[in-house]
Amino acid sequence: MSTSKSYPGQDTLISYLKERNNKSYHGFLNIYRDVIIASLTSDLSWSDNAWTSNYIREVENIFADQEIVESLKQ
């Protein structure tokens, strides 16, 4: 599990990465758009960089196999 500060939607992202066969970032965005929208700040700015960083960080925390990590980063 991540040792960094938790963020809205973290549990959902971790579950997605652990349970889905297709672990693509695009797939996560499509399936959990409601969670992502609910996590937006009050200024309603879209923060793709934040969600991309969260995705990559959780992939690195969950998977020990570097081949898997590199394939999911693409």
Short mmCIF file of N, CA and C in Angstrom, two decimals:
data_model
loop_
_atom_site.label_atom_id
_atom_site.label_comp_id
_atom_site.label_asym_id
_atom_site.label_seq_id
_atom_site.Cartn_x
_atom_site.Cartn_y
_atom_site.Cartn_z
N MET A 1 0.84 -1.18 0.00
CA MET A 1 0.00 0.00 0.00
C MET A 1 0.88 1.24 0.00
N SER A 2 0.36 2.28 -0.52
CA SER A 2 1.09 3.53 -0.65
C SER A 2 1.38 4.14 0.72
N THR A 3 2.61 4.65 0.87
CA THR A 3 2.96 5.32 2.11
C THR A 3 2.74 6.81 2.01
N SER A 4 2.37 7.29 0.83
CA SER A 4 2.13 8.71 0.66
C SER A 4 0.76 9.08 1.20
N LYS A 5 0.53 10.37 1.30
CA LYS A 5 -0.74 10.89 1.78
C LYS A 5 -1.87 10.37 0.89
N SER A 6 -2.98 10.02 1.49
CA SER A 6 -4.10 9.53 0.69
C SER A 6 -4.79 10.69 -0.01
N TYR A 7 -5.54 10.37 -1.03
CA TYR A 7 -6.23 11.36 -1.85
C TYR A 7 -7.59 10.79 -2.22
N PRO A 8 -8.54 11.65 -2.58
CA PRO A 8 -9.87 11.17 -2.96
C PRO A 8 -9.77 10.21 -4.15
N GLY A 9 -10.36 9.05 -4.02
CA GLY A 9 -10.35 8.07 -5.09
C GLY A 9 -9.21 7.07 -5.02
N GLN A 10 -8.35 7.19 -4.03
CA GLN A 10 -7.20 6.30 -3.92
C GLN A 10 -7.62 4.84 -3.78
N ASP A 11 -8.56 4.56 -2.91
CA ASP A 11 -9.02 3.17 -2.72
C ASP A 11 -9.59 2.61 -4.02
N THR A 12 -10.31 3.43 -4.75
CA THR A 12 -10.89 3.00 -6.03
C THR A 12 -9.79 2.67 -7.03
N LEU A 13 -8.78 3.51 -7.12
CA LEU A 13 -7.67 3.28 -8.04
C LEU A 13 -6.91 2.02 -7.67
N ILE A 14 -6.62 1.83 -6.40
CA ILE A 14 -5.89 0.64 -5.96
C ILE A 14 -6.70 -0.62 -6.26
N SER A 15 -8.00 -0.60 -5.99
CA SER A 15 -8.85 -1.76 -6.30
C SER A 15 -8.85 -2.06 -7.79
N TYR A 16 -8.96 -1.01 -8.60
CA TYR A 16 -8.94 -1.18 -10.06
C TYR A 16 -7.65 -1.88 -10.50
N LEU A 17 -6.52 -1.41 -10.01
CA LEU A 17 -5.23 -1.98 -10.42
C LEU A 17 -5.06 -3.42 -9.94
N LYS A 18 -5.60 -3.75 -8.79
CA LYS A 18 -5.44 -5.10 -8.25
C LYS A 18 -6.43 -6.09 -8.85
N GLU A 19 -7.61 -5.64 -9.26
CA GLU A 19 -8.67 -6.57 -9.63
C GLU A 19 -8.92 -6.70 -11.14
N ARG A 20 -8.54 -5.72 -11.93
CA ARG A 20 -8.85 -5.74 -13.35
C ARG A 20 -7.76 -6.43 -14.15
N ASN A 21 -8.18 -7.13 -15.22
CA ASN A 21 -7.20 -7.70 -16.14
C ASN A 21 -6.60 -6.60 -17.01
N ASN A 22 -7.45 -5.71 -17.52
CA ASN A 22 -6.99 -4.58 -18.32
C ASN A 22 -6.81 -3.40 -17.38
N LYS A 23 -5.56 -3.06 -17.10
CA LYS A 23 -5.27 -2.04 -16.10
C LYS A 23 -4.89 -0.70 -16.72
N SER A 24 -5.42 -0.38 -17.87
CA SER A 24 -5.01 0.85 -18.55
C SER A 24 -5.54 2.08 -17.83
N TYR A 25 -4.78 3.15 -17.93
CA TYR A 25 -5.19 4.44 -17.36
C TYR A 25 -6.47 4.91 -18.04
N HIS A 26 -6.53 4.76 -19.34
CA HIS A 26 -7.72 5.15 -20.10
C HIS A 26 -8.95 4.38 -19.60
N GLY A 27 -8.78 3.09 -19.36
CA GLY A 27 -9.87 2.28 -18.84
C GLY A 27 -10.33 2.76 -17.48
N PHE A 28 -9.37 3.10 -16.62
CA PHE A 28 -9.72 3.64 -15.30
C PHE A 28 -10.53 4.92 -15.44
N LEU A 29 -10.08 5.83 -16.32
CA LEU A 29 -10.79 7.10 -16.52
C LEU A 29 -12.22 6.86 -17.00
N ASN A 30 -12.39 5.92 -17.92
CA ASN A 30 -13.73 5.64 -18.45
C ASN A 30 -14.66 5.05 -17.40
N ILE A 31 -14.16 4.10 -16.65
CA ILE A 31 -15.00 3.39 -15.68
C ILE A 31 -15.31 4.25 -14.45
N TYR A 32 -14.34 5.02 -14.00
CA TYR A 32 -14.48 5.74 -12.73
C TYR A 32 -14.54 7.26 -12.90
N ARG A 33 -15.09 7.72 -14.00
CA ARG A 33 -15.16 9.18 -14.23
C ARG A 33 -15.94 9.89 -13.12
N ASP A 34 -16.97 9.23 -12.56
CA ASP A 34 -17.73 9.86 -11.47
C ASP A 34 -16.86 10.09 -10.23
N VAL A 35 -16.00 9.13 -9.93
CA VAL A 35 -15.08 9.28 -8.79
C VAL A 35 -14.11 10.42 -9.06
N ILE A 36 -13.62 10.49 -10.27
CA ILE A 36 -12.67 11.55 -10.64
C ILE A 36 -13.33 12.91 -10.57
N ILE A 37 -14.53 13.02 -11.10
CA ILE A 37 -15.26 14.29 -11.07
C ILE A 37 -15.53 14.71 -9.63
N ALA A 38 -15.90 13.75 -8.78
CA ALA A 38 -16.17 14.06 -7.37
C ALA A 38 -14.91 14.52 -6.64
N SER A 39 -13.74 14.16 -7.15
CA SER A 39 -12.49 14.53 -6.49
C SER A 39 -11.98 15.91 -6.90
N LEU A 40 -12.63 16.53 -7.87
CA LEU A 40 -12.18 17.85 -8.32
C LEU A 40 -12.32 18.87 -7.21
N THR A 41 -11.43 19.83 -7.20
CA THR A 41 -11.50 20.89 -6.21
C THR A 41 -12.63 21.84 -6.54
N SER A 42 -12.91 22.75 -5.65
CA SER A 42 -14.03 23.67 -5.83
C SER A 42 -13.87 24.58 -7.04
N ASP A 43 -12.65 24.77 -7.53
CA ASP A 43 -12.48 25.60 -8.72
C ASP A 43 -12.77 24.84 -10.01
N LEU A 44 -13.13 23.57 -9.87
CA LEU A 44 -13.53 22.71 -10.99
C LEU A 44 -12.46 22.55 -12.07
N SER A 45 -11.21 22.73 -11.71
CA SER A 45 -10.15 22.55 -12.70
C SER A 45 -9.83 21.06 -12.85
N TRP A 46 -9.68 20.63 -14.07
CA TRP A 46 -9.32 19.24 -14.36
C TRP A 46 -7.83 19.09 -14.10
N SER A 47 -7.46 18.10 -13.38
CA SER A 47 -6.06 17.89 -13.05
C SER A 47 -5.61 16.53 -13.53
N ASP A 48 -5.45 16.39 -14.85
CA ASP A 48 -5.00 15.12 -15.41
C ASP A 48 -3.61 14.77 -14.91
N ASN A 49 -2.76 15.77 -14.73
CA ASN A 49 -1.41 15.49 -14.22
C ASN A 49 -1.46 14.84 -12.85
N ALA A 50 -2.35 15.31 -12.00
CA ALA A 50 -2.47 14.72 -10.66
C ALA A 50 -2.93 13.28 -10.74
N TRP A 51 -3.94 13.00 -11.56
CA TRP A 51 -4.44 11.63 -11.67
C TRP A 51 -3.43 10.72 -12.37
N THR A 52 -2.71 11.24 -13.35
CA THR A 52 -1.66 10.45 -13.99
C THR A 52 -0.57 10.11 -12.98
N SER A 53 -0.17 11.07 -12.18
CA SER A 53 0.85 10.83 -11.15
C SER A 53 0.36 9.82 -10.12
N ASN A 54 -0.89 9.93 -9.71
CA ASN A 54 -1.47 8.96 -8.76
C ASN A 54 -1.44 7.56 -9.35
N TYR A 55 -1.84 7.44 -10.62
CA TYR A 55 -1.87 6.14 -11.30
C TYR A 55 -0.47 5.52 -11.33
N ILE A 56 0.51 6.29 -11.77
CA ILE A 56 1.87 5.78 -11.87
C ILE A 56 2.42 5.41 -10.49
N ARG A 57 2.19 6.24 -9.50
CA ARG A 57 2.67 5.96 -8.14
C ARG A 57 2.06 4.65 -7.61
N GLU A 58 0.77 4.46 -7.80
CA GLU A 58 0.12 3.24 -7.29
C GLU A 58 0.60 2.01 -8.07
N VAL A 59 0.81 2.14 -9.38
CA VAL A 59 1.34 1.02 -10.17
C VAL A 59 2.71 0.62 -9.61
N GLU A 60 3.57 1.59 -9.34
CA GLU A 60 4.90 1.30 -8.81
C GLU A 60 4.82 0.68 -7.41
N ASN A 61 3.84 1.07 -6.61
CA ASN A 61 3.69 0.51 -5.26
C ASN A 61 3.13 -0.90 -5.27
N ILE A 62 2.27 -1.21 -6.22
CA ILE A 62 1.57 -2.50 -6.23
C ILE A 62 2.36 -3.60 -6.93
N PHE A 63 2.99 -3.28 -8.05
CA PHE A 63 3.62 -4.30 -8.88
C PHE A 63 5.13 -4.30 -8.73
N ALA A 64 5.69 -5.46 -8.39
CA ALA A 64 7.14 -5.60 -8.24
C ALA A 64 7.81 -5.83 -9.59
N ASP A 65 7.10 -6.42 -10.53
CA ASP A 65 7.65 -6.74 -11.85
C ASP A 65 7.80 -5.47 -12.67
N GLN A 66 9.04 -5.06 -12.93
CA GLN A 66 9.31 -3.83 -13.67
C GLN A 66 8.73 -3.85 -15.08
N GLU A 67 8.64 -5.02 -15.68
CA GLU A 67 8.04 -5.12 -17.02
C GLU A 67 6.58 -4.68 -16.99
N ILE A 68 5.87 -5.11 -15.98
CA ILE A 68 4.47 -4.71 -15.82
C ILE A 68 4.39 -3.21 -15.57
N VAL A 69 5.23 -2.71 -14.69
CA VAL A 69 5.23 -1.28 -14.38
C VAL A 69 5.47 -0.46 -15.64
N GLU A 70 6.48 -0.82 -16.41
CA GLU A 70 6.80 -0.05 -17.62
C GLU A 70 5.67 -0.13 -18.65
N SER A 71 5.05 -1.29 -18.79
CA SER A 71 3.96 -1.41 -19.76
C SER A 71 2.74 -0.58 -19.34
N LEU A 72 2.48 -0.47 -18.06
CA LEU A 72 1.34 0.31 -17.58
C LEU A 72 1.62 1.81 -17.62
N LYS A 73 2.87 2.20 -17.63
CA LYS A 73 3.22 3.61 -17.71
C LYS A 73 3.01 4.17 -19.12
N GLN A 74 2.94 3.29 -20.11
CA GLN A 74 2.82 3.75 -21.50
C GLN A 74 1.41 4.04 -21.88
#
